[in-house]
PDB file of C-alpha atoms and ligand atoms in Angstrom:
ATOM      1  CA  MET A 205      92.102  67.740  59.893  1.00 43.00           C
ATOM      2  CA  ASP A 206      95.136  65.615  58.926  1.00 41.00           C
ATOM      3  CA  ASP A 207      98.411  65.048  60.684  1.00 42.00           C
ATOM      4  CA  ARG A 208     101.407  62.881  59.830  1.00 46.00           C
ATOM      5  CA  ASN A 209      99.905  59.903  61.691  1.00 57.00           C
ATOM      6  CA  GLY A 210      96.656  59.996  59.708  1.00 62.00           C
ATOM      7  CA  PRO A 211      93.296  61.669  60.196  1.00 73.00           C
ATOM      8  CA  THR A 212      92.551  63.408  63.466  1.00 80.00           C
ATOM      9  CA  TYR A 213      89.429  65.347  64.396  1.00 81.00           C
ATOM     10  CA  VAL A 214      88.161  68.613  65.848  1.00 76.00           C
ATOM     11  CA  PRO A 215      85.987  67.882  68.941  1.00 77.00           C
ATOM     12  CA  ALA A 216      82.316  68.875  69.037  1.00 74.00           C
ATOM     13  CA  LEU A 217      82.844  72.446  70.304  1.00 73.00           C
ATOM     14  CA  GLY A 218      86.391  72.861  69.076  1.00 72.00           C
ATOM     15  CA  PHE A 219      88.044  71.966  72.413  1.00 72.00           C
ATOM     16  CA  ALA A 220      87.656  68.734  74.402  1.00 78.00           C
ATOM     17  CA  TRP A 221      87.001  70.608  77.654  1.00 73.00           C
ATOM     18  CA  LEU A 222      83.874  72.186  76.105  1.00 74.00           C
ATOM     19  CA  THR A 223      82.251  68.833  75.218  1.00 77.00           C
ATOM     20  CA  ALA A 224      80.463  68.751  78.605  1.00 82.00           C
ATOM     21  CA  VAL A 225      78.396  71.793  77.631  1.00 83.00           C
ATOM     22  CA  TYR A 226      77.825  70.758  74.004  1.00 87.00           C
ATOM     23  CA  ASP A 227      74.194  69.666  74.337  1.00 90.00           C
ATOM     24  CA  PRO A 228      72.826  72.772  76.103  1.00 90.00           C
ATOM     25  CA  VAL A 229      74.832  75.135  73.864  1.00 90.00           C
ATOM     26  CA  VAL A 230      73.578  73.494  70.671  1.00 92.00           C
ATOM     27  CA  ARG A 231      70.018  73.228  71.981  1.00 92.00           C
ATOM     28  CA  ILE A 232      69.855  76.945  72.770  1.00 91.00           C
ATOM     29  CA  THR A 233      71.834  78.409  69.859  1.00 91.00           C
ATOM     30  CA  THR A 234      71.012  76.330  66.774  1.00 92.00           C
ATOM     31  CA  ARG A 235      67.221  75.778  66.985  1.00 94.00           C
ATOM     32  CA  GLU A 236      68.302  72.152  67.280  1.00 95.00           C
ATOM     33  CA  ALA A 237      64.910  70.456  67.634  1.00 96.00           C
ATOM     34  CA  THR A 238      63.606  72.304  64.563  1.00 96.00           C
ATOM     35  CA  PHE A 239      66.536  71.700  62.251  1.00 96.00           C
ATOM     36  CA  LYS A 240      67.131  68.065  63.179  1.00 98.00           C
ATOM     37  CA  LYS A 241      63.432  67.226  62.775  1.00 98.00           C
ATOM     38  CA  GLU A 242      63.471  68.951  59.393  1.00 98.00           C
ATOM     39  CA  LEU A 243      66.608  67.040  58.349  1.00 98.00           C
ATOM     40  CA  LEU A 244      64.991  63.702  59.216  1.00 98.00           C
ATOM     41  CA  THR A 245      61.791  64.665  57.399  1.00 98.00           C
ATOM     42  CA  ARG A 246      63.842  65.430  54.301  1.00 98.00           C
ATOM     43  CA  ALA A 247      65.626  62.059  54.606  1.00 98.00           C
ATOM     44  CA  GLU A 248      62.236  60.247  54.369  1.00 97.00           C
ATOM     45  CA  LEU A 249      63.068  57.323  56.655  1.00 98.00           C
ATOM     46  CA  GLY A 250      61.048  54.132  56.369  1.00 97.00           C
ATOM     47  CA  ALA A 251      60.541  51.247  58.780  1.00 97.00           C
ATOM     48  CA  ASP A 252      63.274  49.198  57.083  1.00 97.00           C
ATOM     49  CA  THR A 253      65.749  52.036  56.476  1.00 98.00           C
ATOM     50  CA  ARG A 254      69.394  51.402  57.334  1.00 98.00           C
ATOM     51  CA  LEU A 255      70.661  54.789  58.500  1.00 98.00           C
ATOM     52  CA  LEU A 256      74.124  56.078  59.344  1.00 98.00           C
ATOM     53  CA  ASP A 257      74.446  59.295  61.372  1.00 98.00           C
ATOM     54  CA  LEU A 258      77.951  60.443  60.463  1.00 98.00           C
ATOM     55  CA  GLY A 259      79.743  62.542  63.100  1.00 98.00           C
ATOM     56  CA  CYS A 260      76.883  61.708  65.454  1.00 98.00           C
ATOM     57  CA  GLY A 261      78.322  63.501  68.495  1.00 96.00           C
ATOM     58  CA  THR A 262      76.073  63.013  71.528  1.00 97.00           C
ATOM     59  CA  ALA A 263      73.563  61.061  69.386  1.00 97.00           C
ATOM     60  CA  THR A 264      70.642  63.507  69.538  1.00 98.00           C
ATOM     61  CA  LEU A 265      69.859  63.077  65.823  1.00 98.00           C
ATOM     62  CA  ALA A 266      70.311  59.284  65.912  1.00 98.00           C
ATOM     63  CA  MET A 267      67.921  59.088  68.870  1.00 98.00           C
ATOM     64  CA  MET A 268      65.354  61.258  67.081  1.00 98.00           C
ATOM     65  CA  ALA A 269      65.612  58.948  64.052  1.00 98.00           C
ATOM     66  CA  LYS A 270      65.039  55.864  66.207  1.00 98.00           C
ATOM     67  CA  THR A 271      62.056  57.517  67.905  1.00 98.00           C
ATOM     68  CA  ALA A 272      60.555  58.400  64.509  1.00 97.00           C
ATOM     69  CA  GLN A 273      61.151  54.930  63.028  1.00 98.00           C
ATOM     70  CA  PRO A 274      61.570  52.356  65.847  1.00 97.00           C
ATOM     71  CA  GLN A 275      62.023  49.456  63.387  1.00 97.00           C
ATOM     72  CA  ALA A 276      64.779  51.147  61.412  1.00 98.00           C
ATOM     73  CA  THR A 277      68.456  50.280  61.902  1.00 98.00           C
ATOM     74  CA  ILE A 278      70.194  53.364  63.283  1.00 98.00           C
ATOM     75  CA  ILE A 279      73.979  53.520  63.567  1.00 98.00           C
ATOM     76  CA  GLY A 280      75.956  56.561  64.671  1.00 98.00           C
ATOM     77  CA  LEU A 281      79.680  57.003  64.123  1.00 98.00           C
ATOM     78  CA  ASP A 282      82.018  59.555  65.667  1.00 97.00           C
ATOM     79  CA  ALA A 283      85.762  59.834  66.156  1.00 96.00           C
ATOM     80  CA  ASP A 284      85.583  61.105  69.745  1.00 94.00           C
ATOM     81  CA  PRO A 285      85.188  58.496  72.522  1.00 95.00           C
ATOM     82  CA  ALA A 286      84.202  61.182  75.067  1.00 93.00           C
ATOM     83  CA  VAL A 287      81.269  62.434  73.013  1.00 95.00           C
ATOM     84  CA  LEU A 288      80.193  58.841  72.317  1.00 96.00           C
ATOM     85  CA  ARG A 289      80.128  58.065  76.058  1.00 95.00           C
ATOM     86  CA  ARG A 290      77.615  60.884  76.470  1.00 95.00           C
ATOM     87  CA  GLY A 291      75.582  59.625  73.517  1.00 97.00           C
ATOM     88  CA  ARG A 292      75.479  56.048  74.827  1.00 97.00           C
ATOM     89  CA  ALA A 293      74.354  57.237  78.276  1.00 96.00           C
ATOM     90  CA  LYS A 294      71.570  59.314  76.694  1.00 97.00           C
ATOM     91  CA  ALA A 295      70.367  56.461  74.459  1.00 98.00           C
ATOM     92  CA  GLN A 296      70.433  54.015  77.369  1.00 97.00           C
ATOM     93  CA  ALA A 297      68.454  56.397  79.600  1.00 97.00           C
ATOM     94  CA  ALA A 298      65.869  56.820  76.833  1.00 97.00           C
ATOM     95  CA  ARG A 299      65.851  53.021  76.182  1.00 97.00           C
ATOM     96  CA  LEU A 300      66.561  53.592  72.512  1.00 98.00           C
ATOM     97  CA  GLU A 301      68.480  50.948  70.578  1.00 96.00           C
ATOM     98  CA  VAL A 302      70.991  52.887  68.541  1.00 98.00           C
ATOM     99  CA  GLU A 303      74.448  51.534  67.845  1.00 98.00           C
ATOM    100  CA  LEU A 304      77.176  54.136  68.416  1.00 98.00           C
ATOM    101  CA  LEU A 305      80.580  53.303  66.982  1.00 98.00           C
ATOM    102  CA  GLN A 306      83.924  54.980  67.300  1.00 97.00           C
ATOM    103  CA  GLY A 307      85.537  55.526  63.923  1.00 97.00           C
ATOM    104  CA  ILE A 308      86.931  58.077  61.544  1.00 97.00           C
ATOM    105  CA  GLY A 309      84.944  59.374  58.596  1.00 97.00           C
ATOM    106  CA  GLU A 310      87.886  58.909  56.244  1.00 97.00           C
ATOM    107  CA  ARG A 311      87.757  55.107  56.819  1.00 97.00           C
ATOM    108  CA  LEU A 312      84.173  54.073  57.439  1.00 98.00           C
ATOM    109  CA  PRO A 313      84.116  50.544  58.931  1.00 98.00           C
ATOM    110  CA  PHE A 314      81.287  49.270  56.718  1.00 98.00           C
ATOM    111  CA  PRO A 315      81.147  47.246  53.487  1.00 98.00           C
ATOM    112  CA  ASP A 316      80.067  48.918  50.236  1.00 98.00           C
ATOM    113  CA  GLY A 317      76.344  49.605  49.961  1.00 98.00           C
ATOM    114  CA  THR A 318      75.518  49.092  53.663  1.00 98.00           C
ATOM    115  CA  PHE A 319      73.132  52.045  54.114  1.00 98.00           C
ATOM    116  CA  ASP A 320      69.972  53.472  52.517  1.00 98.00           C
ATOM    117  CA  ARG A 321      70.553  56.904  54.041  1.00 98.00           C
ATOM    118  CA  VAL A 322      73.459  58.798  55.543  1.00 98.00           C
ATOM    119  CA  VAL A 323      72.537  61.855  57.603  1.00 98.00           C
ATOM    120  CA  SER A 324      74.997  64.283  59.074  1.00 98.00           C
ATOM    121  CA  SER A 325      74.499  67.438  61.110  1.00 98.00           C
ATOM    122  CA  LEU A 326      77.063  70.092  62.020  1.00 97.00           C
ATOM    123  CA  PHE A 327      79.840  67.740  60.891  1.00 97.00           C
ATOM    124  CA  PHE A 328      81.415  68.670  57.554  1.00 97.00           C
ATOM    125  CA  HIS A 329      82.545  72.122  58.749  1.00 95.00           C
ATOM    126  CA  HIS A 330      84.970  70.290  61.085  1.00 92.00           C
ATOM    127  CA  LEU A 331      87.004  69.083  58.088  1.00 94.00           C
ATOM    128  CA  GLU A 332      89.528  70.683  55.783  1.00 94.00           C
ATOM    129  CA  LEU A 333      88.633  70.573  52.093  1.00 96.00           C
ATOM    130  CA  GLY A 334      90.617  67.417  51.254  1.00 96.00           C
ATOM    131  CA  ALA A 335      89.034  65.518  54.149  1.00 96.00           C
ATOM    132  CA  LYS A 336      85.576  66.736  53.113  1.00 97.00           C
ATOM    133  CA  GLY A 337      86.174  65.106  49.717  1.00 98.00           C
ATOM    134  CA  ARG A 338      87.632  61.879  51.105  1.00 98.00           C
ATOM    135  CA  ILE A 339      84.757  61.471  53.539  1.00 98.00           C
ATOM    136  CA  ALA A 340      82.143  62.275  50.873  1.00 98.00           C
ATOM    137  CA  ALA A 341      83.717  59.488  48.775  1.00 98.00           C
ATOM    138  CA  GLU A 342      83.470  57.101  51.734  1.00 98.00           C
ATOM    139  CA  VAL A 343      79.806  58.034  52.232  1.00 98.00           C
ATOM    140  CA  PHE A 344      79.206  57.358  48.527  1.00 98.00           C
ATOM    141  CA  ARG A 345      80.848  53.939  48.900  1.00 98.00           C
ATOM    142  CA  VAL A 346      78.797  52.815  51.922  1.00 98.00           C
ATOM    143  CA  LEU A 347      75.478  53.965  50.438  1.00 98.00           C
ATOM    144  CA  ALA A 348      73.421  51.485  48.434  1.00 98.00           C
ATOM    145  CA  PRO A 349      72.595  52.510  44.835  1.00 98.00           C
ATOM    146  CA  GLY A 350      69.736  55.022  45.022  1.00 98.00           C
ATOM    147  CA  GLY A 351      70.621  55.878  48.628  1.00 98.00           C
ATOM    148  CA  GLY A 352      70.611  59.463  49.867  1.00 98.00           C
ATOM    149  CA  LEU A 353      72.992  61.757  51.730  1.00 98.00           C
ATOM    150  CA  HIS A 354      71.211  64.420  53.804  1.00 98.00           C
ATOM    151  CA  VAL A 355      73.319  67.077  55.473  1.00 98.00           C
ATOM    152  CA  ALA A 356      72.531  70.025  57.727  1.00 98.00           C
ATOM    153  CA  ASP A 357      75.569  72.230  58.224  1.00 97.00           C
ATOM    154  CA  TRP A 358      76.724  75.826  58.183  1.00 97.00           C
ATOM    155  CA  GLY A 359      76.162  77.247  54.720  1.00 97.00           C
ATOM    156  CA  VAL A 360      76.444  80.466  52.738  1.00 97.00           C
ATOM    157  CA  PRO A 361      75.288  83.282  55.078  1.00 97.00           C
ATOM    158  CA  THR A 362      71.977  84.681  53.884  1.00 97.00           C
ATOM    159  CA  ASN A 363      72.804  88.242  55.057  1.00 97.00           C
ATOM    160  CA  PRO A 364      75.627  90.233  56.750  1.00 97.00           C
ATOM    161  CA  LEU A 365      74.230  89.558  60.234  1.00 97.00           C
ATOM    162  CA  MET A 366      74.320  85.785  59.602  1.00 97.00           C
ATOM    163  CA  ARG A 367      77.931  86.172  58.379  1.00 97.00           C
ATOM    164  CA  ALA A 368      78.939  88.024  61.548  1.00 97.00           C
ATOM    165  CA  LEU A 369      77.184  85.535  63.844  1.00 97.00           C
ATOM    166  CA  PHE A 370      79.202  82.694  62.264  1.00 96.00           C
ATOM    167  CA  LEU A 371      82.554  84.125  63.417  1.00 96.00           C
ATOM    168  CA  PRO A 372      82.501  82.436  66.870  1.00 94.00           C
ATOM    169  CA  ILE A 373      82.076  79.040  65.172  1.00 94.00           C
ATOM    170  CA  GLN A 374      85.077  79.820  62.972  1.00 95.00           C
ATOM    171  CA  VAL A 375      87.136  80.729  66.028  1.00 93.00           C
ATOM    172  CA  LEU A 376      86.161  77.481  67.796  1.00 89.00           C
ATOM    173  CA  ASP A 377      86.324  75.037  64.863  1.00 90.00           C
ATOM    174  CA  GLY A 378      88.989  76.704  62.710  1.00 91.00           C
ATOM    175  CA  PHE A 379      88.874  79.178  59.808  1.00 94.00           C
ATOM    176  CA  ALA A 380      90.560  76.761  57.381  1.00 92.00           C
ATOM    177  CA  ASN A 381      87.850  74.128  57.878  1.00 92.00           C
ATOM    178  CA  THR A 382      84.823  76.402  57.988  1.00 96.00           C
ATOM    179  CA  ARG A 383      85.492  78.790  55.110  1.00 95.00           C
ATOM    180  CA  ASP A 384      84.527  76.146  52.515  1.00 93.00           C
ATOM    181  CA  ASN A 385      81.071  76.131  54.043  1.00 95.00           C
ATOM    182  CA  VAL A 386      80.772  79.932  53.912  1.00 96.00           C
ATOM    183  CA  ARG A 387      81.844  79.834  50.257  1.00 96.00           C
ATOM    184  CA  GLY A 388      79.160  77.285  49.442  1.00 96.00           C
ATOM    185  CA  LEU A 389      81.582  74.536  48.395  1.00 97.00           C
ATOM    186  CA  LEU A 390      79.857  71.583  50.078  1.00 97.00           C
ATOM    187  CA  PRO A 391      77.472  70.791  47.183  1.00 98.00           C
ATOM    188  CA  ARG A 392      80.420  70.807  44.773  1.00 97.00           C
ATOM    189  CA  VAL A 393      82.374  68.450  47.045  1.00 98.00           C
ATOM    190  CA  PHE A 394      79.454  66.013  47.013  1.00 98.00           C
ATOM    191  CA  GLU A 395      79.087  66.231  43.232  1.00 98.00           C
ATOM    192  CA  ALA A 396      82.809  65.573  42.800  1.00 98.00           C
ATOM    193  CA  SER A 397      82.356  62.350  44.804  1.00 98.00           C
ATOM    194  CA  GLY A 398      79.724  61.044  42.391  1.00 98.00           C
ATOM    195  CA  PHE A 399      76.483  62.206  44.000  1.00 98.00           C
ATOM    196  CA  GLU A 400      73.754  63.323  41.618  1.00 98.00           C
ATOM    197  CA  ASN A 401      70.875  65.799  41.992  1.00 97.00           C
ATOM    198  CA  VAL A 402      72.868  67.623  44.664  1.00 98.00           C
ATOM    199  CA  SER A 403      71.016  70.687  45.893  1.00 97.00           C
ATOM    200  CA  THR A 404      70.738  73.102  48.774  1.00 97.00           C
ATOM    201  CA  GLN A 405      67.156  72.464  49.767  1.00 96.00           C
ATOM    202  CA  GLY A 406      66.710  75.281  52.276  1.00 97.00           C
ATOM    203  CA  ASN A 407      68.247  77.472  54.961  1.00 97.00           C
ATOM    204  CA  LEU A 408      67.556  78.245  58.604  1.00 97.00           C
ATOM    205  CA  SER A 409      68.714  81.351  60.466  1.00 97.00           C
ATOM    206  CA  THR A 410      70.232  80.650  63.893  1.00 96.00           C
ATOM    207  CA  ALA A 411      72.156  82.469  66.613  1.00 95.00           C
ATOM    208  CA  PHE A 412      75.398  81.180  65.026  1.00 96.00           C
ATOM    209  CA  GLY A 413      74.529  81.914  61.397  1.00 96.00           C
ATOM    210  CA  THR A 414      72.896  80.180  58.462  1.00 97.00           C
ATOM    211  CA  LEU A 415      72.290  76.428  58.521  1.00 98.00           C
ATOM    212  CA  SER A 416      71.758  74.816  55.108  1.00 98.00           C
ATOM    213  CA  TYR A 417      70.089  71.539  54.178  1.00 98.00           C
ATOM    214  CA  ILE A 418      72.036  69.849  51.377  1.00 98.00           C
ATOM    215  CA  ALA A 419      71.065  66.543  49.767  1.00 98.00           C
ATOM    216  CA  GLY A 420      72.270  64.277  46.987  1.00 98.00           C
ATOM    217  CA  HIS A 421      71.768  60.721  45.800  1.00 98.00           C
ATOM    218  CA  LYS A 422      73.954  57.840  44.693  1.00 98.00           C
ATOM    219  CA  PRO A 423      72.884  56.867  41.174  1.00 98.00           C
ATOM    220  CA  VAL A 424      70.845  53.662  40.906  1.00 96.00           C
TER     221      VAL A 424
HETATM  222  C1  SAM B 640      79.751  69.775  66.058  1.00 53.15           C
HETATM  223  S1  SAM B 640      79.764  68.067  66.376  1.00 53.15           S
HETATM  224  C2  SAM B 640      78.191  67.573  65.703  1.00 53.15           C
HETATM  225  C3  SAM B 640      77.611  66.428  66.465  1.00 53.15           C
HETATM  226  C4  SAM B 640      76.199  66.023  66.064  1.00 53.15           C
HETATM  227  N1  SAM B 640      76.157  65.553  64.688  1.00 53.15           N
HETATM  228  C5  SAM B 640      75.225  67.141  66.264  1.00 53.15           C
HETATM  229  O1  SAM B 640      74.565  67.566  65.323  1.00 53.15           O
HETATM  230  O2  SAM B 640      75.090  67.598  67.399  1.00 53.15           O
HETATM  231  C6  SAM B 640      80.895  67.377  65.174  1.00 53.15           C
HETATM  232  C7  SAM B 640      81.309  65.979  65.509  1.00 53.15           C
HETATM  233  O3  SAM B 640      82.119  65.485  64.451  1.00 53.15           O
HETATM  234  C8  SAM B 640      83.105  64.638  65.021  1.00 53.15           C
HETATM  235  N2  SAM B 640      84.196  64.523  64.060  1.00 53.15           N
HETATM  236  C9  SAM B 640      85.022  65.521  63.631  1.00 53.15           C
HETATM  237  N3  SAM B 640      85.866  65.057  62.683  1.00 53.15           N
HETATM  238  C10 SAM B 640      85.575  63.730  62.530  1.00 53.15           C
HETATM  239  C11 SAM B 640      86.073  62.702  61.671  1.00 53.15           C
HETATM  240  N4  SAM B 640      87.067  62.939  60.801  1.00 53.15           N
HETATM  241  N5  SAM B 640      85.509  61.472  61.732  1.00 53.15           N
HETATM  242  C12 SAM B 640      84.489  61.212  62.599  1.00 53.15           C
HETATM  243  N6  SAM B 640      83.979  62.156  63.441  1.00 53.15           N
HETATM  244  C13 SAM B 640      84.505  63.392  63.390  1.00 53.15           C
HETATM  245  C14 SAM B 640      83.483  65.310  66.328  1.00 53.15           C
HETATM  246  O4  SAM B 640      84.049  64.397  67.233  1.00 53.15           O
HETATM  247  C15 SAM B 640      82.126  65.853  66.792  1.00 53.15           C
HETATM  248  O5  SAM B 640      81.483  64.985  67.682  1.00 53.15           O
END
């Protein structure tokens, strides 16, 4: 979302007052453990991987990455200080060293080529089409040559039931932002930012519709 003062953001469940129930809602409705594990498997993290979790929310994915690869450098970034407070408390309780930064995807606070992987779950559908493109370009910039972008987000519904189940997400997060996902535009946005070998690698049916795994690489 953009306003006259620069980029703003849609909170995790559309409204700030719903952030307190974000974790249980996502756990129950999105098959969260399954899809986040699958996303990390597809990202093929190594012991020395430098990973950015973009739009990290309450840091569940970042924490799973750190658990899977304790030596890896895991950084999460999100615009919302309230959601980051929850993420930091969770990481501290689990004694996991993940760095969680407040920032906006349109202006990532990292030098060019900082990361080997950028992962992102349930994030891009929060953005209008122009912001999707600007943020994809920022991701491209902060990835090292050969680095990969691995996304799990709402995709093209695989059947009419999946389309209908997605309507509550559109009501919460906005029709303007989410319709690009339904139309299958995310891969094209990534290609337009310079990513190569962009593909939808698979889909998962959930209580809120179809989740898609999309990946692409920065040329070497
Ligand atoms: C639905 S939540 C997903 C959180 C987490 N990735 C997950 O899978 O549970 C989307 C997150 O994106 C963040 N966000 C939305 N627009 C943003 C932007 N332009 N820059 C950074 N974060 C943003 C929100 O604050 C929210 O925490």
